Amino acid sequence: MEVTDAAAPAAPEGRSRSPVEIVFALVLVAVSLAVIATASSYPVESAAYPVAIASGMAVLGLWIAAREVLRRLRSKPTPGAFAEHGPRLAIGIAALVAYFAAVSLIGFILPSLALCIFLPAAVGFRRWGLAAVVGIVCVVSILLIFVYALGRPIPEDLLSPLLAKLR
């Protein structure tokens, strides 16, 4: 993908988030490599999924880093400050903390659905219908993959009796 003037206007001096994106990408690659190294000691059946996901994350991290380095070499770094929307960033972090707490208390399905629908709205996405459809498809896909295809349990949920009936 080529970066054009229209897609990436030059950032005002000191207003580029490129360094943060490069650091994020390299951290993503490092975490992915750590997951791959850890999962490699698992039995093959258990290691396949985490290794596949971590490999994909590493490739995406490398792509993000390469994209930002190329933009900087062309003197067109990604414009804008990293925390330009500080309240949205804080809402996103708070939502993730609340999500992990809720999963521990009431299970996976309802908190995941709430996160998929309300987090995009909290950070500025205003198409509720689309967010709801994407949220439902995402949660159902995760359930199908983990519970039915891989036979892995999810945390007990208020809706677990319904899932038991579907098996």
XYZ file of N, CA and C in Angstrom:
501
model
N 0.850 -1.172 0.000
C 0.000 0.000 0.000
C 0.890 1.227 0.000
N 0.658 2.106 -0.932
C 1.466 3.302 -1.031
C 0.826 4.442 -0.253
N 1.655 5.214 0.423
C 1.168 6.363 1.174
C 1.157 7.564 0.242
N -0.019 8.158 0.088
C -0.137 9.336 -0.773
C -0.242 10.587 0.081
N -0.128 11.739 -0.572
C -0.259 13.003 0.152
C -1.626 13.134 0.799
N -2.672 12.664 0.127
C -4.021 12.778 0.671
C -4.215 11.851 1.865
N -3.611 10.673 1.829
C -3.796 9.699 2.905
C -2.985 10.055 4.139
N -1.830 10.643 3.973
C -0.977 10.947 5.114
C -0.343 12.323 4.958
N -1.081 13.388 5.265
C -0.505 14.720 5.157
C 0.645 14.889 6.148
N 1.565 15.750 5.805
C 2.705 15.964 6.686
C 2.224 16.456 8.045
N 2.811 15.920 9.091
C 2.427 16.301 10.451
C 3.125 17.593 10.829
N 2.433 18.451 11.563
C 3.113 19.636 12.065
C 4.274 19.208 12.958
N 5.279 20.042 13.042
C 6.453 19.711 13.842
C 6.046 19.336 15.270
N 6.502 18.165 15.726
C 6.210 17.724 17.082
C 4.828 17.115 17.264
N 4.076 16.903 16.200
C 2.714 16.385 16.311
C 2.566 15.053 15.606
N 3.592 14.233 15.627
C 3.526 12.924 14.989
C 3.417 11.844 16.050
N 2.543 10.864 15.783
C 2.441 9.733 16.699
C 3.231 8.541 16.178
N 4.008 8.754 15.131
C 4.805 7.695 14.522
C 5.711 6.977 15.514
N 6.471 7.682 16.359
C 7.348 6.960 17.299
C 6.558 6.045 18.232
N 5.399 6.485 18.687
C 4.583 5.660 19.576
C 4.076 4.434 18.832
N 3.686 4.596 17.577
C 3.201 3.460 16.794
C 4.326 2.457 16.536
N 5.528 2.935 16.300
C 6.663 2.033 16.082
C 6.976 1.260 17.365
N 6.996 1.952 18.502
C 7.257 1.283 19.782
C 6.155 0.265 20.069
N 4.899 0.649 19.855
C 3.784 -0.280 20.068
C 3.963 -1.521 19.198
N 4.307 -1.323 17.945
C 4.479 -2.448 17.024
C 5.592 -3.374 17.489
N 6.704 -2.804 17.948
C 7.820 -3.630 18.412
C 7.476 -4.368 19.707
N 6.694 -3.739 20.584
C 6.230 -4.424 21.793
C 5.300 -5.569 21.403
N 4.428 -5.328 20.424
C 3.530 -6.371 19.941
C 4.319 -7.567 19.401
N 5.369 -7.298 18.658
C 6.217 -8.375 18.132
C 6.907 -9.113 19.281
N 7.431 -8.378 20.259
C 8.123 -9.012 21.386
C 7.174 -9.893 22.195
N 5.965 -9.394 22.475
C 4.984 -10.190 23.215
C 4.603 -11.421 22.406
N 4.435 -11.261 21.120
C 4.084 -12.389 20.253
C 5.166 -13.457 20.277
N 6.410 -13.040 20.208
C 7.516 -14.001 20.249
C 7.576 -14.717 21.599
N 7.265 -13.992 22.682
C 7.237 -14.616 24.007
C 6.118 -15.655 24.095
N 4.967 -15.331 23.508
C 3.853 -16.293 23.492
C 4.239 -17.529 22.682
N 4.854 -17.320 21.537
C 5.280 -18.447 20.699
C 6.280 -19.316 21.454
N 7.244 -18.691 22.124
C 8.249 -19.462 22.877
C 7.594 -20.242 24.007
N 6.668 -19.616 24.714
C 5.991 -20.298 25.820
C 5.119 -21.435 25.304
N 4.330 -21.156 24.273
C 3.403 -22.160 23.745
C 4.130 -23.321 23.078
N 5.348 -23.098 22.647
C 6.100 -24.172 21.991
C 6.383 -25.338 22.924
N 6.335 -25.091 24.227
C 6.565 -26.177 25.183
C 5.283 -26.970 25.469
N 4.146 -26.514 24.962
C 2.872 -27.204 25.159
C 2.765 -28.394 24.199
N 1.858 -29.327 24.502
C 1.577 -30.375 23.508
C 1.080 -29.742 22.207
N 1.307 -30.407 21.104
C 0.996 -29.851 19.787
C -0.453 -29.368 19.691
N -1.401 -30.163 20.224
C -2.814 -29.782 20.124
C -3.091 -28.476 20.863
N -2.421 -28.273 21.991
C -2.641 -27.075 22.794
C -1.844 -25.890 22.265
N -0.736 -26.134 21.608
C 0.135 -25.050 21.151
C -0.313 -24.434 19.837
N -1.048 -25.166 19.015
C -1.359 -24.702 17.663
C -2.077 -23.352 17.654
N -3.111 -23.208 18.454
C -3.900 -21.970 18.421
C -3.099 -20.757 18.910
N -2.457 -20.824 20.119
C -1.701 -19.645 20.546
C -0.548 -19.303 19.603
N 0.102 -20.308 19.040
C 1.196 -20.033 18.112
C 0.664 -19.362 16.843
N -0.479 -19.826 16.335
C -1.067 -19.220 15.135
C -1.468 -17.765 15.391
N -2.135 -17.513 16.518
C -2.549 -16.142 16.839
C -1.329 -15.251 17.053
N -0.350 -15.731 17.816
C 0.849 -14.933 18.077
C 1.634 -14.675 16.794
N 1.663 -15.631 15.891
C 2.345 -15.417 14.605
C 1.658 -14.316 13.809
N 0.342 -14.352 13.793
C -0.413 -13.292 13.115
C -0.165 -11.934 13.748
N -0.125 -11.897 15.087
C 0.148 -10.633 15.787
C 1.548 -10.124 15.458
N 2.516 -11.023 15.382
C 3.884 -10.616 15.053
C 3.960 -10.042 13.649
N 3.289 -10.687 12.709
C 3.273 -10.178 11.327
C 2.627 -8.789 11.278
N 1.498 -8.617 11.977
C 0.847 -7.299 12.009
C 1.752 -6.260 12.658
N 2.448 -6.633 13.728
C 3.376 -5.704 14.370
C 4.488 -5.279 13.436
N 5.052 -6.238 12.713
C 6.098 -5.913 11.745
C 5.568 -5.010 10.634
N 4.334 -5.267 10.196
C 3.725 -4.444 9.150
C 3.529 -3.006 9.650
N 3.024 -2.847 10.875
C 2.815 -1.505 11.430
C 4.151 -0.772 11.537
N 5.162 -1.450 12.063
C 6.476 -0.820 12.207
C 7.044 -0.430 10.851
N 6.975 -1.324 9.872
C 7.500 -1.026 8.536
C 6.751 0.147 7.902
N 5.427 0.148 8.045
C 4.611 1.241 7.486
C 5.042 2.580 8.077
N 5.218 2.629 9.396
C 5.588 3.893 10.035
C 7.006 4.317 9.690
N 7.930 3.357 9.605
C 9.300 3.696 9.219
C 9.305 4.254 7.795
N 8.573 3.614 6.879
C 8.501 4.121 5.498
C 7.889 5.515 5.444
N 6.854 5.748 6.234
C 6.247 7.086 6.267
C 7.246 8.121 6.767
N 8.011 7.765 7.780
C 8.999 8.707 8.307
C 10.106 8.960 7.282
N 10.518 7.914 6.562
C 11.546 8.096 5.534
C 11.055 9.010 4.416
N 9.753 8.986 4.158
C 9.153 9.853 3.135
C 8.778 11.220 3.693
N 9.152 11.472 4.937
C 8.840 12.731 5.628
C 7.347 12.981 5.749
N 6.584 11.938 5.878
C 5.140 12.052 6.065
C 4.694 11.132 7.204
N 5.202 11.386 8.431
C 4.814 10.517 9.542
C 3.325 10.658 9.853
N 2.782 9.662 10.523
C 1.371 9.694 10.889
C 1.105 10.924 11.746
N 0.178 11.780 11.309
C -0.058 13.025 12.043
C -0.853 12.797 13.320
N -0.740 13.755 14.225
C -1.536 13.744 15.445
C -0.774 13.205 16.627
N -1.139 13.700 17.795
C -0.522 13.227 19.033
C -1.167 11.908 19.429
N -0.406 11.059 20.120
C -0.921 9.754 20.534
C -2.139 9.900 21.428
N -2.063 10.760 22.412
C -3.169 10.914 23.364
C -4.015 12.135 23.013
N -4.229 12.343 21.726
C -5.026 13.479 21.270
C -6.438 13.427 21.848
N -6.949 12.244 22.028
C -8.282 12.055 22.600
C -8.130 11.346 23.946
N -7.519 12.026 24.896
C -7.245 11.469 26.213
C -8.453 10.852 26.904
N -9.612 11.542 26.927
C -10.775 10.934 27.585
C -11.207 9.627 26.928
N -11.134 9.543 25.618
C -11.497 8.296 24.933
C -10.521 7.183 25.276
N -9.246 7.518 25.362
C -8.239 6.539 25.749
C -8.510 6.044 27.169
N -8.832 6.959 28.076
C -9.131 6.579 29.463
C -10.381 5.705 29.528
N -11.406 6.041 28.750
C -12.632 5.235 28.717
C -12.322 3.833 28.197
N -11.506 3.743 27.164
C -11.137 2.442 26.607
C -10.392 1.580 27.619
N -9.442 2.168 28.318
C -8.691 1.414 29.325
C -9.603 0.995 30.472
N -10.463 1.912 30.928
C -11.405 1.586 32.011
C -12.357 0.470 31.579
N -12.795 0.508 30.320
C -13.707 -0.533 29.817
C -13.027 -1.897 29.823
N -11.762 -1.953 29.463
C -11.040 -3.229 29.466
C -10.839 -3.758 30.889
N -10.531 -2.870 31.823
C -10.393 -3.290 33.222
C -11.731 -3.817 33.740
N -12.817 -3.085 33.446
C -14.150 -3.529 33.872
C -14.516 -4.857 33.216
N -14.135 -5.033 31.971
C -14.412 -6.280 31.259
C -13.768 -7.476 31.959
N -12.481 -7.351 32.274
C -11.792 -8.467 32.926
C -12.383 -8.763 34.303
N -12.786 -7.718 35.023
C -13.427 -7.933 36.325
C -14.779 -8.620 36.135
N -15.536 -8.189 35.136
C -16.871 -8.768 34.898
C -16.775 -10.223 34.450
N -15.792 -10.558 33.640
C -15.626 -11.951 33.197
C -15.388 -12.848 34.410
N -14.614 -12.359 35.363
C -14.364 -13.139 36.579
C -15.630 -13.328 37.400
N -16.513 -12.337 37.379
C -17.716 -12.392 38.206
C -18.890 -13.106 37.546
N -19.165 -12.773 36.269
C -20.385 -13.316 35.650
C -20.133 -14.135 34.397
N -18.881 -14.339 34.022
C -18.600 -15.180 32.874
C -18.216 -14.418 31.634
N -18.185 -15.126 30.525
C -17.633 -14.588 29.283
C -18.646 -13.893 28.381
N -19.799 -14.481 28.174
C -20.696 -14.058 27.093
C -21.203 -12.631 27.263
N -21.850 -12.348 28.370
C -22.455 -11.025 28.546
C -21.421 -9.891 28.606
N -20.329 -10.022 29.366
C -19.331 -8.950 29.337
C -18.708 -8.751 27.952
N -18.485 -9.845 27.222
C -17.893 -9.719 25.883
C -18.840 -9.007 24.935
N -20.096 -9.358 25.010
C -21.092 -8.697 24.170
C -21.174 -7.208 24.511
N -21.199 -6.898 25.807
C -21.247 -5.487 26.231
C -20.014 -4.731 25.755
N -18.838 -5.346 25.884
C -17.609 -4.687 25.448
C -17.629 -4.429 23.945
N -18.049 -5.425 23.176
C -18.069 -5.288 21.711
C -19.054 -4.218 21.243
N -20.101 -3.986 22.000
C -21.108 -3.002 21.592
C -20.797 -1.613 22.147
N -20.463 -1.535 23.441
C -20.342 -0.227 24.080
C -18.966 0.415 23.965
N -17.907 -0.359 23.844
C -16.584 0.247 23.712
C -16.465 1.093 22.439
N -16.889 0.593 21.279
C -16.823 1.461 20.096
C -17.630 2.753 20.277
N -18.782 2.664 20.912
C -19.595 3.866 21.142
C -18.879 4.826 22.089
N -18.218 4.288 23.104
C -17.528 5.127 24.075
C -16.370 5.896 23.455
N -15.760 5.330 22.432
C -14.628 6.008 21.811
C -15.001 6.755 20.537
N -16.298 6.884 20.275
C -16.726 7.764 19.201
C -17.464 7.138 18.044
N -17.567 5.823 17.978
C -18.281 5.168 16.880
C -19.777 5.287 17.150
N -20.549 5.789 16.206
C -21.950 6.102 16.457
C -22.948 5.205 15.736
N -22.510 4.136 15.133
C -23.440 3.245 14.429
C -23.754 2.059 15.333
N -24.722 2.239 16.233
C -25.074 1.247 17.238
C -25.500 -0.074 16.609
N -26.275 -0.009 15.551
C -26.742 -1.232 14.906
C -25.586 -2.074 14.397
N -24.646 -1.429 13.731
C -23.480 -2.142 13.220
C -22.639 -2.691 14.375
N -22.462 -1.903 15.429
C -21.695 -2.365 16.589
C -22.367 -3.586 17.220
N -23.688 -3.581 17.295
C -24.410 -4.722 17.871
C -24.233 -5.976 17.007
N -24.358 -5.823 15.702
C -24.192 -6.972 14.796
C -22.769 -7.517 14.892
N -21.779 -6.635 14.858
C -20.383 -7.069 14.949
C -20.131 -7.738 16.298
N -20.676 -7.181 17.371
C -20.515 -7.766 18.694
C -21.098 -9.160 18.784
N -22.297 -9.333 18.275
C -22.947 -10.646 18.312
C -22.173 -11.654 17.464
N -21.777 -11.237 16.267
C -21.012 -12.142 15.389
C -19.681 -12.515 16.040
N -19.027 -11.561 16.669
C -17.741 -11.811 17.316
C -17.899 -12.812 18.461
N -18.857 -12.590 19.348
C -19.042 -13.480 20.501
C -19.474 -14.877 20.042
N -20.386 -14.938 19.096
C -20.828 -16.245 18.595
C -19.662 -16.974 17.924
N -18.846 -16.255 17.165
C -17.684 -16.871 16.507
C -16.713 -17.433 17.528
N -16.434 -16.671 18.574
C -15.525 -17.145 19.620
C -16.095 -18.386 20.284
N -17.395 -18.370 20.577
C -18.026 -19.545 21.184
C -17.935 -20.757 20.264
N -18.228 -20.565 18.984
C -18.166 -21.682 18.039
C -16.755 -22.250 17.938
N -15.776 -21.361 17.887
C -14.391 -21.812 17.744
C -13.916 -22.535 19.000
N -14.068 -21.885 20.154
C -13.503 -22.466 21.373
C -14.339 -23.605 21.932
N -15.629 -23.394 22.091
C -16.463 -24.386 22.766
C -16.761 -25.575 21.861
N -17.133 -25.298 20.623
C -17.582 -26.394 19.761
C -16.470 -26.975 18.887
N -15.652 -26.141 18.255
C -14.610 -26.662 17.369
C -13.407 -27.200 18.148
N -12.948 -26.442 19.141
C -11.756 -26.855 19.885
C -12.083 -27.613 21.169
N -13.344 -27.583 21.580
C -13.743 -28.288 22.789
C -13.149 -27.701 24.061
N -12.872 -26.407 24.057
C -12.289 -25.731 25.221
C -13.396 -25.029 25.999
N -13.351 -25.089 27.309
C -14.379 -24.417 28.103
C -14.155 -22.911 28.156
N -15.230 -22.189 28.361
C -15.151 -20.749 28.623
C -15.577 -20.558 30.069
N -15.280 -19.408 30.665
C -15.716 -19.191 32.046
C -17.237 -19.341 32.158
N -17.682 -19.923 33.276
C -19.120 -20.081 33.506
C -19.804 -18.738 33.363
N -21.008 -18.765 32.841
C -21.741 -17.549 32.524
C -23.187 -17.706 32.941
N -23.867 -16.589 33.058
C -25.292 -16.635 33.343
C -26.046 -17.368 32.234
N -25.480 -17.364 31.033
C -26.117 -18.017 29.893
C -25.610 -19.453 29.669
N -24.766 -19.947 30.566
C -24.229 -21.311 30.416
C -25.314 -22.382 30.306
N -26.430 -22.287 31.076
C -27.477 -23.307 30.906
C -28.034 -23.335 29.481
N -28.115 -22.173 28.836
C -28.587 -22.110 27.457
C -27.577 -22.782 26.536
N -26.290 -22.544 26.748
C -25.259 -23.184 25.922
C -25.285 -24.703 26.085
N -25.534 -25.149 27.294
C -25.594 -26.599 27.540
C -26.712 -27.242 26.737
N -27.818 -26.545 26.582
C -28.935 -27.064 25.804
C -28.611 -27.123 24.313
N -27.724 -26.230 23.856
C -27.370 -26.191 22.436
C -26.368 -27.269 22.052
N -25.754 -27.902 23.006
C -24.728 -28.922 22.708
C -25.365 -30.175 22.248
